[in-house]
PDB file of C-alpha atoms in Angstrom:
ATOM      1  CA  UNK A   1       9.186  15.234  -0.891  1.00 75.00           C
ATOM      2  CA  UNK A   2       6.517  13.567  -2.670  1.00 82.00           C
ATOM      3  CA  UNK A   3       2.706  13.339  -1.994  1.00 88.00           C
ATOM      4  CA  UNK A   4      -0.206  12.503  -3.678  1.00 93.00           C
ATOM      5  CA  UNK A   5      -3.952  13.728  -3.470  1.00 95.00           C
ATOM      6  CA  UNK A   6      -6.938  11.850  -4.650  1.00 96.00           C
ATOM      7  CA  UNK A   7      -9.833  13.821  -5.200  1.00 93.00           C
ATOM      8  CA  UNK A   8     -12.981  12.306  -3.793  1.00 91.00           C
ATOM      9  CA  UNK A   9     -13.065  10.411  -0.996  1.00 93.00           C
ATOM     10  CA  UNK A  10     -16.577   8.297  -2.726  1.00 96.00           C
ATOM     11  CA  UNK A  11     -17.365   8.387  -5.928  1.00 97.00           C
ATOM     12  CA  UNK A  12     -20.796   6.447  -7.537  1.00 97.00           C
ATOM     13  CA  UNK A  13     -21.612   5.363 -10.684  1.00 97.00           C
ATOM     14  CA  UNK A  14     -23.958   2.993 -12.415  1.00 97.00           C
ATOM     15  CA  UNK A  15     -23.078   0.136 -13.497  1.00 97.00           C
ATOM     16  CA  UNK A  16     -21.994   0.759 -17.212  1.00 97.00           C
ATOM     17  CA  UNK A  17     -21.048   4.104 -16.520  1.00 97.00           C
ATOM     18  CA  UNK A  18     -17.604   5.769 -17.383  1.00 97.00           C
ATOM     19  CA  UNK A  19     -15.157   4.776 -14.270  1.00 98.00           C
ATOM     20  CA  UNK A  20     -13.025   8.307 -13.271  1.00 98.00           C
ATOM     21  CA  UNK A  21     -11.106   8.597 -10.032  1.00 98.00           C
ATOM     22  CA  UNK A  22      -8.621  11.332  -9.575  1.00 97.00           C
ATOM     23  CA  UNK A  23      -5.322  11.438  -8.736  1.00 96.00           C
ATOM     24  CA  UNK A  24      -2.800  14.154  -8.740  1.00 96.00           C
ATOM     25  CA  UNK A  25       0.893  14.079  -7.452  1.00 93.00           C
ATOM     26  CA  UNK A  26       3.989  16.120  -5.857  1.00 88.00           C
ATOM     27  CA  UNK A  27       7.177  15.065  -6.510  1.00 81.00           C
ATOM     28  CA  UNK A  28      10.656  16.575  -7.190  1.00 74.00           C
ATOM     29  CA  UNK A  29      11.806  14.200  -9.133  1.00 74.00           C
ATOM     30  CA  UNK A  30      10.821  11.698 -12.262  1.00 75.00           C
ATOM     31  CA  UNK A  31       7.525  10.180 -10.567  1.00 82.00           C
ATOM     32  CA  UNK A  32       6.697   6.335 -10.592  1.00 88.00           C
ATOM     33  CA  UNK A  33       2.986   6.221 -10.411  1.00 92.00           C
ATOM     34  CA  UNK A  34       0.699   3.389  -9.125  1.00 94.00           C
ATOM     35  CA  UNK A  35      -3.297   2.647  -8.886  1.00 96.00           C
ATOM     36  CA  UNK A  36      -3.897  -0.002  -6.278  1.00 96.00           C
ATOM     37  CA  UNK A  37      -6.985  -1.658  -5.558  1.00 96.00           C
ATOM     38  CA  UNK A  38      -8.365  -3.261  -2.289  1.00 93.00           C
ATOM     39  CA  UNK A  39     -10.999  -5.437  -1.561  1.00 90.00           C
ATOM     40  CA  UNK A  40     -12.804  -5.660   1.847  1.00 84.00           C
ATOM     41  CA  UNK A  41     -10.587  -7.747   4.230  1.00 78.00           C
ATOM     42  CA  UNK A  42      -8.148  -8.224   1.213  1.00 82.00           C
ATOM     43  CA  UNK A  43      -4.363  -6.408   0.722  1.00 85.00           C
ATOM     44  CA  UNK A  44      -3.815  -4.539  -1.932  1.00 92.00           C
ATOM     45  CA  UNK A  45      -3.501  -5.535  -5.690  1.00 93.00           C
ATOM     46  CA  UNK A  46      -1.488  -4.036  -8.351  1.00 93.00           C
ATOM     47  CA  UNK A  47      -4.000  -2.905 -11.293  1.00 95.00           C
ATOM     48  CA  UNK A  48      -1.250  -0.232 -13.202  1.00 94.00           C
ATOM     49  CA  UNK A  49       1.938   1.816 -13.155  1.00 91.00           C
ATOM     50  CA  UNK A  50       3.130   4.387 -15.068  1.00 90.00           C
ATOM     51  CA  UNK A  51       7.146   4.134 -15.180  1.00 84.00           C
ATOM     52  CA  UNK A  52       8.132   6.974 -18.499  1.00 78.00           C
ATOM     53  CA  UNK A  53       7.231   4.298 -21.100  1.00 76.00           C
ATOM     54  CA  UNK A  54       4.540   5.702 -22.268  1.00 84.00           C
ATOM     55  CA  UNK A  55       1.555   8.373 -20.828  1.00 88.00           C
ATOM     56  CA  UNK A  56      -1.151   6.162 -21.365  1.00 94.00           C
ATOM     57  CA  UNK A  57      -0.847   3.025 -19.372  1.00 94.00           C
ATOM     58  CA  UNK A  58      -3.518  -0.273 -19.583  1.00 95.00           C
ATOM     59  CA  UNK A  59      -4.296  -2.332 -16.800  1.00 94.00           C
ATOM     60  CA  UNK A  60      -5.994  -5.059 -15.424  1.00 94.00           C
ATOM     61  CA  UNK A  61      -9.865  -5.136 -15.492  1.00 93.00           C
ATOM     62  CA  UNK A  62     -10.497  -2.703 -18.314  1.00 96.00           C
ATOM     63  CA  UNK A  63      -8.678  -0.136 -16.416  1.00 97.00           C
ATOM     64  CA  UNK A  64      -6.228   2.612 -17.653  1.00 97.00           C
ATOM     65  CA  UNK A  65      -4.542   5.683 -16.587  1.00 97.00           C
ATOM     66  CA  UNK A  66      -2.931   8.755 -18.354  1.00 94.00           C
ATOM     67  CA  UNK A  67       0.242  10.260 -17.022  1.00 93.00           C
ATOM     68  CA  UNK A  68      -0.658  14.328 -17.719  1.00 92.00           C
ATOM     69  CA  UNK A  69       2.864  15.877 -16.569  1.00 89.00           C
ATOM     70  CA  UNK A  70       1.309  19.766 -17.586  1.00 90.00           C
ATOM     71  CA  UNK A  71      -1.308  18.887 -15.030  1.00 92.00           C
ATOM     72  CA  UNK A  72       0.553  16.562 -12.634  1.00 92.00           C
ATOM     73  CA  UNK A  73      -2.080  14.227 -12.597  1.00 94.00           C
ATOM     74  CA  UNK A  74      -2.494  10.413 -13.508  1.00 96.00           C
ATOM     75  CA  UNK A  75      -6.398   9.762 -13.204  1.00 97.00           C
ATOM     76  CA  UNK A  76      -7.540   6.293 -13.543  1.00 98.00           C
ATOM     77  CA  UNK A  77     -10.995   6.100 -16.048  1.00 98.00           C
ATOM     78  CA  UNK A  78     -12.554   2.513 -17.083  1.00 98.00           C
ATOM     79  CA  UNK A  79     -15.151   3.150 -19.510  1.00 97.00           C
ATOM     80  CA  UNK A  80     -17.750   1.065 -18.237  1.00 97.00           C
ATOM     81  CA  UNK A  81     -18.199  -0.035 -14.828  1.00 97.00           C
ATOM     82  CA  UNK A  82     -19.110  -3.545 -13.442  1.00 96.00           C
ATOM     83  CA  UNK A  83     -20.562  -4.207  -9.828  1.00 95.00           C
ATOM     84  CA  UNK A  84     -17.336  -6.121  -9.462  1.00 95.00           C
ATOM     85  CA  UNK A  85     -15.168  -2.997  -9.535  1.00 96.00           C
ATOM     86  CA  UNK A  86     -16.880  -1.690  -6.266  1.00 96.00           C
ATOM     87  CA  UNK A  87     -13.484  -1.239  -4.301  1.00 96.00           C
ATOM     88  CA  UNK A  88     -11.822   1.108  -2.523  1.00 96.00           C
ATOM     89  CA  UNK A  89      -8.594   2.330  -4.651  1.00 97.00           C
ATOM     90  CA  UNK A  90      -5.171   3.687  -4.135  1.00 97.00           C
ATOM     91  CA  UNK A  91      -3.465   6.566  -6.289  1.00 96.00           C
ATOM     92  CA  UNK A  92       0.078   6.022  -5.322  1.00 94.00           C
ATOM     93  CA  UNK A  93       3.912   7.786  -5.835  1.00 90.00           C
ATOM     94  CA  UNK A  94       7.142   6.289  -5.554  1.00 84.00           C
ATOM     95  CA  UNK A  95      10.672   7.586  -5.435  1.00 73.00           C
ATOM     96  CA  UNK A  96      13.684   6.413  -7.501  1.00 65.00           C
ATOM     97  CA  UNK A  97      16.363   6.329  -4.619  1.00 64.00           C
ATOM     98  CA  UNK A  98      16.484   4.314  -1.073  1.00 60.00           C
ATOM     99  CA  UNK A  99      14.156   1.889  -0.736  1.00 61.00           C
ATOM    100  CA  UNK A 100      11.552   2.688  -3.489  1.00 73.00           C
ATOM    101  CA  UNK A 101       9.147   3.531  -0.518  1.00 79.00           C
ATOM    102  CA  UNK A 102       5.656   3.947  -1.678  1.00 87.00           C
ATOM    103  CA  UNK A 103       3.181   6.954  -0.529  1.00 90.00           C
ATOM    104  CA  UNK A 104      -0.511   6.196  -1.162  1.00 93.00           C
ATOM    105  CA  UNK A 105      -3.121   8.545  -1.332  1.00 95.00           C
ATOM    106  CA  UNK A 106      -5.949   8.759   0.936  1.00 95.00           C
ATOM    107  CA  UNK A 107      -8.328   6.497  -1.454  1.00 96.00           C
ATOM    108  CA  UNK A 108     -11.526   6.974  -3.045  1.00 97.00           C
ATOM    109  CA  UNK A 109     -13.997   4.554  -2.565  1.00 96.00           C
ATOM    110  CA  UNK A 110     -16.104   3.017  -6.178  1.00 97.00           C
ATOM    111  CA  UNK A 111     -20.130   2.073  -5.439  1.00 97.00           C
ATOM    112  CA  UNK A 112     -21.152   0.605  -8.477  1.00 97.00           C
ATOM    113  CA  UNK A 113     -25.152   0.918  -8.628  1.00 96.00           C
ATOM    114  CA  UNK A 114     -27.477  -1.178 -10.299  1.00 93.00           C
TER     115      UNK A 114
ATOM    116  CA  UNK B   1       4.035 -19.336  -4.901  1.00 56.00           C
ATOM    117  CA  UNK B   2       1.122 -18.049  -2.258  1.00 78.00           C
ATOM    118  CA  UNK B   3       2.002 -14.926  -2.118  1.00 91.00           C
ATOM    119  CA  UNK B   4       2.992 -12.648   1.140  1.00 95.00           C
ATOM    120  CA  UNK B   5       1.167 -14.135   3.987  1.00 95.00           C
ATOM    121  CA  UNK B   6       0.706 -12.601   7.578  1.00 96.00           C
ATOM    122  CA  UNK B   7      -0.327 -13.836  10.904  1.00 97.00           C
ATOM    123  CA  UNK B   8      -2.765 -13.318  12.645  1.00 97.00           C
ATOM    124  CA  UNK B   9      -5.065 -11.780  10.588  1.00 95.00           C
ATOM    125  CA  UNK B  10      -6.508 -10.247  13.477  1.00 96.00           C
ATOM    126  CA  UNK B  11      -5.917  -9.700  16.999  1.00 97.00           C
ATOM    127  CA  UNK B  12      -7.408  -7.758  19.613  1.00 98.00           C
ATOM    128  CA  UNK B  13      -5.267  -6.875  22.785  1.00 98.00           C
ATOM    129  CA  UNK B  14      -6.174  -4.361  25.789  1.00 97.00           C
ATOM    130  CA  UNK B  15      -3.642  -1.001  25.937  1.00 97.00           C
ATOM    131  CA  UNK B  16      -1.023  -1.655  27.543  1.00 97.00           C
ATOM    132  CA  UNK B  17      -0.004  -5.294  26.307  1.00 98.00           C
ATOM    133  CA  UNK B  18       3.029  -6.436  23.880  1.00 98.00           C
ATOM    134  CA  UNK B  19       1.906  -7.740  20.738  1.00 98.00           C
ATOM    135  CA  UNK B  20       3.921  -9.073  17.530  1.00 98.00           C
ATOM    136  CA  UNK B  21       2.808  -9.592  13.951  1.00 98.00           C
ATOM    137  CA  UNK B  22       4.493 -12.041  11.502  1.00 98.00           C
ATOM    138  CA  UNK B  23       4.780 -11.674   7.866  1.00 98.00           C
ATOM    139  CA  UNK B  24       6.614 -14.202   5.251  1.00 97.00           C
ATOM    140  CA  UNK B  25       7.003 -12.869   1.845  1.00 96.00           C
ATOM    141  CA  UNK B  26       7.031 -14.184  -1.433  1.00 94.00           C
ATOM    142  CA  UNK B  27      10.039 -16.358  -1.215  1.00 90.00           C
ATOM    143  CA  UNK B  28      12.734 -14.817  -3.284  1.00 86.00           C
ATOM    144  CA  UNK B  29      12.195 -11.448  -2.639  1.00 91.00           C
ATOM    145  CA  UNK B  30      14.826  -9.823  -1.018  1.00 90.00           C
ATOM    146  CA  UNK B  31      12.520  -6.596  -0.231  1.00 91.00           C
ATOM    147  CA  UNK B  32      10.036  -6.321   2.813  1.00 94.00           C
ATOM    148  CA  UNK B  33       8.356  -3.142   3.730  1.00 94.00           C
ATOM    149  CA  UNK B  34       5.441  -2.827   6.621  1.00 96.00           C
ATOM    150  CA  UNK B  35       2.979  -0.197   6.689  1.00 95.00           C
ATOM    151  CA  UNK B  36      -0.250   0.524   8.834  1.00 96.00           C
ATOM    152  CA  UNK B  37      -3.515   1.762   7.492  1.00 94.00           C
ATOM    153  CA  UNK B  38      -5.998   3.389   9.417  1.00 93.00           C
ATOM    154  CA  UNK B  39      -9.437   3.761   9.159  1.00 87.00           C
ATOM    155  CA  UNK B  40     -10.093   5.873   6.009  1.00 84.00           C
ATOM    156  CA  UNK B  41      -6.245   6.446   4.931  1.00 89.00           C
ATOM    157  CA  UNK B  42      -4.058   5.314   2.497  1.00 92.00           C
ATOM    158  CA  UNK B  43      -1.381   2.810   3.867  1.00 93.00           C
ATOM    159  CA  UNK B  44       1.457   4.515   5.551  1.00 93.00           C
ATOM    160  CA  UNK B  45       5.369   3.385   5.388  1.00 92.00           C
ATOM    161  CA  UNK B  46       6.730   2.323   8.165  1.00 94.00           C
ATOM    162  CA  UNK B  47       9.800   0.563   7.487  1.00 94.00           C
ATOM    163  CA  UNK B  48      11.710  -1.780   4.941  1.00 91.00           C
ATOM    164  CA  UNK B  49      14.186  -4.662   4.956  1.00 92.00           C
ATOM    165  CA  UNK B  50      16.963  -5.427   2.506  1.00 90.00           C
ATOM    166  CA  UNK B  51      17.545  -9.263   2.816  1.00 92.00           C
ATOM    167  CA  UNK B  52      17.747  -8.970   6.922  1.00 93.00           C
ATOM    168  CA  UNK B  53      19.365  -5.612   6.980  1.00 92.00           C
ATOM    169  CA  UNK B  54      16.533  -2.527   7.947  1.00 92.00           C
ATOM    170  CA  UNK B  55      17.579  -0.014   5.854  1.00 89.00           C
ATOM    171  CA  UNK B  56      14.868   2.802   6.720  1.00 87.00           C
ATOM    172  CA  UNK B  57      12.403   3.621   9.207  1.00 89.00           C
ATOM    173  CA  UNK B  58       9.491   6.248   9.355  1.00 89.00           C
ATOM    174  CA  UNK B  59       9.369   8.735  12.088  1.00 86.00           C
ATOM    175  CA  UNK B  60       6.087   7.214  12.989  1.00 82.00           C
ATOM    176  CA  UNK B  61       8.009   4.107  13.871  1.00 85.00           C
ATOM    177  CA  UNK B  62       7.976   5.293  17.432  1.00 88.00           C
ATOM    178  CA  UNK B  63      10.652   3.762  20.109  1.00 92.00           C
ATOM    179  CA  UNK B  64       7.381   1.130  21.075  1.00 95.00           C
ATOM    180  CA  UNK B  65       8.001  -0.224  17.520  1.00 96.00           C
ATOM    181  CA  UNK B  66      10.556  -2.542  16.624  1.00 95.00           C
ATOM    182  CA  UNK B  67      10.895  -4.568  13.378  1.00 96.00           C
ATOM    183  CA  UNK B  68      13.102  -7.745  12.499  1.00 96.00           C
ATOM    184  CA  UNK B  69      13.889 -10.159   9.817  1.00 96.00           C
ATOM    185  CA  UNK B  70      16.747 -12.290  10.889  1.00 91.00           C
ATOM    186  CA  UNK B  71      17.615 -14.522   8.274  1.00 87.00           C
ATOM    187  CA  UNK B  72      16.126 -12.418   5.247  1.00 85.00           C
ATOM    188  CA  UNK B  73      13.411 -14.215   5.230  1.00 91.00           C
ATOM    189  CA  UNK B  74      10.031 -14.032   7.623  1.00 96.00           C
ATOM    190  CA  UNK B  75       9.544 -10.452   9.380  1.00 97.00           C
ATOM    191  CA  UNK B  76       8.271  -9.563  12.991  1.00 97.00           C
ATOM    192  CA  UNK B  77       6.721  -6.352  14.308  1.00 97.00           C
ATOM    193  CA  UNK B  78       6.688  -5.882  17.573  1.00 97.00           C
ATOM    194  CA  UNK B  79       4.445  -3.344  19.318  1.00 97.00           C
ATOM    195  CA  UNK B  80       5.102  -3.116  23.179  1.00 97.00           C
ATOM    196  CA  UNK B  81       3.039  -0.908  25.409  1.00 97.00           C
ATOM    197  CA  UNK B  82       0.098  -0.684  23.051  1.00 97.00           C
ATOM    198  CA  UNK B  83      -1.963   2.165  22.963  1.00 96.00           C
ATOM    199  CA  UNK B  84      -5.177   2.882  21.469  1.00 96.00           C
ATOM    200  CA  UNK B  85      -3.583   5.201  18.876  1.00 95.00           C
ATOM    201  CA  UNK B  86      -2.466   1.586  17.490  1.00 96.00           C
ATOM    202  CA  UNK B  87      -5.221   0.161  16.686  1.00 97.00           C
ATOM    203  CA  UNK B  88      -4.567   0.077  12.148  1.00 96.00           C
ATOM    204  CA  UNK B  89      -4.600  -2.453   9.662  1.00 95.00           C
ATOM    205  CA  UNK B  90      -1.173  -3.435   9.737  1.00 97.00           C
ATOM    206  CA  UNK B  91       0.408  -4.371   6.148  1.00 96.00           C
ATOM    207  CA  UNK B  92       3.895  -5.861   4.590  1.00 96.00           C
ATOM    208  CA  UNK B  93       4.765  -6.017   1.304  1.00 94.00           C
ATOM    209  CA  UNK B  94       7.742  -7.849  -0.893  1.00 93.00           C
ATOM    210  CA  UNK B  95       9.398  -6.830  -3.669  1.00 90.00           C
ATOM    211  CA  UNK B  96      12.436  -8.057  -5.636  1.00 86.00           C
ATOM    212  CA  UNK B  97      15.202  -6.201  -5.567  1.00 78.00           C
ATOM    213  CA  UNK B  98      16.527  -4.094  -8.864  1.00 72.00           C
ATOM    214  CA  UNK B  99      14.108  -1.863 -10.672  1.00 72.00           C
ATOM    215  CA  UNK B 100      12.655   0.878  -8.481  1.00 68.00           C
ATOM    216  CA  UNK B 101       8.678   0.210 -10.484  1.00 70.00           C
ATOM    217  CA  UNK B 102       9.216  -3.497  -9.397  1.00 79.00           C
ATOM    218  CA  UNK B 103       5.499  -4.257  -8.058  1.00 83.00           C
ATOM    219  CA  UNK B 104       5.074  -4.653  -4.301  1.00 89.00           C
ATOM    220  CA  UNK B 105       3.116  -7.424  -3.757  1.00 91.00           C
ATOM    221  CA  UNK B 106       0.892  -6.977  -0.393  1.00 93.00           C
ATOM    222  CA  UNK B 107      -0.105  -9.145   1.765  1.00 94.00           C
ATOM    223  CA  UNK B 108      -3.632  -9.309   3.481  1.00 93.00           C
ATOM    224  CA  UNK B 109      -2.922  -7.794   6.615  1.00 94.00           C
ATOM    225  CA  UNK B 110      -2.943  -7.681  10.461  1.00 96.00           C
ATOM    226  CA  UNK B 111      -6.141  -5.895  11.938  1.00 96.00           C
ATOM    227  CA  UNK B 112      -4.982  -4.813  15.559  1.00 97.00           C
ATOM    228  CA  UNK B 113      -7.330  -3.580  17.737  1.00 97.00           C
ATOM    229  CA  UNK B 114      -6.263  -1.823  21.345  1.00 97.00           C
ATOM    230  CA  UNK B 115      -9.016  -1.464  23.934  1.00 96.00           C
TER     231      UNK B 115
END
């Protein structure tokens, strides 16, 4: 079975301010890993995945995530945070067999302050 | 391409009602998977389509639940005998078929709420 846990259901920073959210996964296999990111009233948009390529992984917006296998973890940092980035986001795990079913985390919601 | 688009964006029904949800994906993608978020959660599988065939379900796809893409191509979920337990943000998602880190592209979703 997989799972995933993200640590902090709010986290604040000010603007400019190192971006870290934290995400750790369960799974009994080779994981695919995924940070999502939703806007109010919006769906949810793809900002990285981590697939065995390579640990560190770059995204969209100045975002980027390191695949720690030791510590099961793939925490999402952006060193400097815009007001923009205020969002709730999605640690997520998927498996390599059926239909590549996704589990999300919980989410931890960004406020960016001033 | 505009993406995976769902209808209604909202809807409000009293417990006990039927209601159904439409999604069309991206055109081309042979993948469509529904999940419901609830207040405070992460989105939550419910179920996913293969061209028209539904190829798994999630136990909390109770028997009040009942999903469809005839064709392969636009999906319905139906929800009869509502409850208040319901009430979710209700999303699909498409995908192409082949590599299992293929993105999911969601749509905005379906906001039921059960009085």
């Amino acid at each position: 079975a997989q799972s995933v846990t993200q640590l902090g259901s709010h986290v604040s920073v000010s603007e400019g301010a190192l971006v870290l959210l934290r995400c750790n996964y369960s799974s009994s296999v080779p994981p695919y890993l995924f940070w999502y990111v939703q806007y109010p009233n919006q769906g949810l948009q793809l900002l990285l995945k981590y697939t065995s390529a390579a640990t560190l992984v770059k995204g969209i917006n100045g975002f980027e995530a390191e695949f720690k296998k030791s510590e099961t973890s793939f925490h999402l940092t952006k060193p400097s945070a815009h007001m923009s980035d205020a969002a709730e986001y999605f640690c997520a795990v998927r498996g390599n067999t059926g239909g590549f079913k996704t589990i999300f985390g919980a989410g931890t919601r960004l406020f960016v302050k001033a | 391409d505009t993406g995976v688009s769902q209808d209604p964006r909202h809807k409000i029904t009293k417990r006990g009602q039927n209601v159904t949800f439409r999604c069309d994906p991206i055109s081309e993608h042979n993948r469509l998977y529904w999940y419901r978020q609830t207040l405070g959660q992460g989105p939550e599988f419910l179920t996913y389509f293969q061209n028209e065939a539904q190829l798994e379900k999630s136990r909390l796809l109770s028997d009040r639940f009942s999903a469809e893409r005839p064709k392969g191509s636009f999906s319905t979920l139906e929800i009869q005998r509502t409850e208040q337990g319901d009430s979710a943000m209700y999303l699909c998602a498409s995908s192409p078929t082949g590599q299992v880190d293929n993105e999911q592209f969601f749509g905005p979703g379906t906001r039921l709420t059960v009085l």
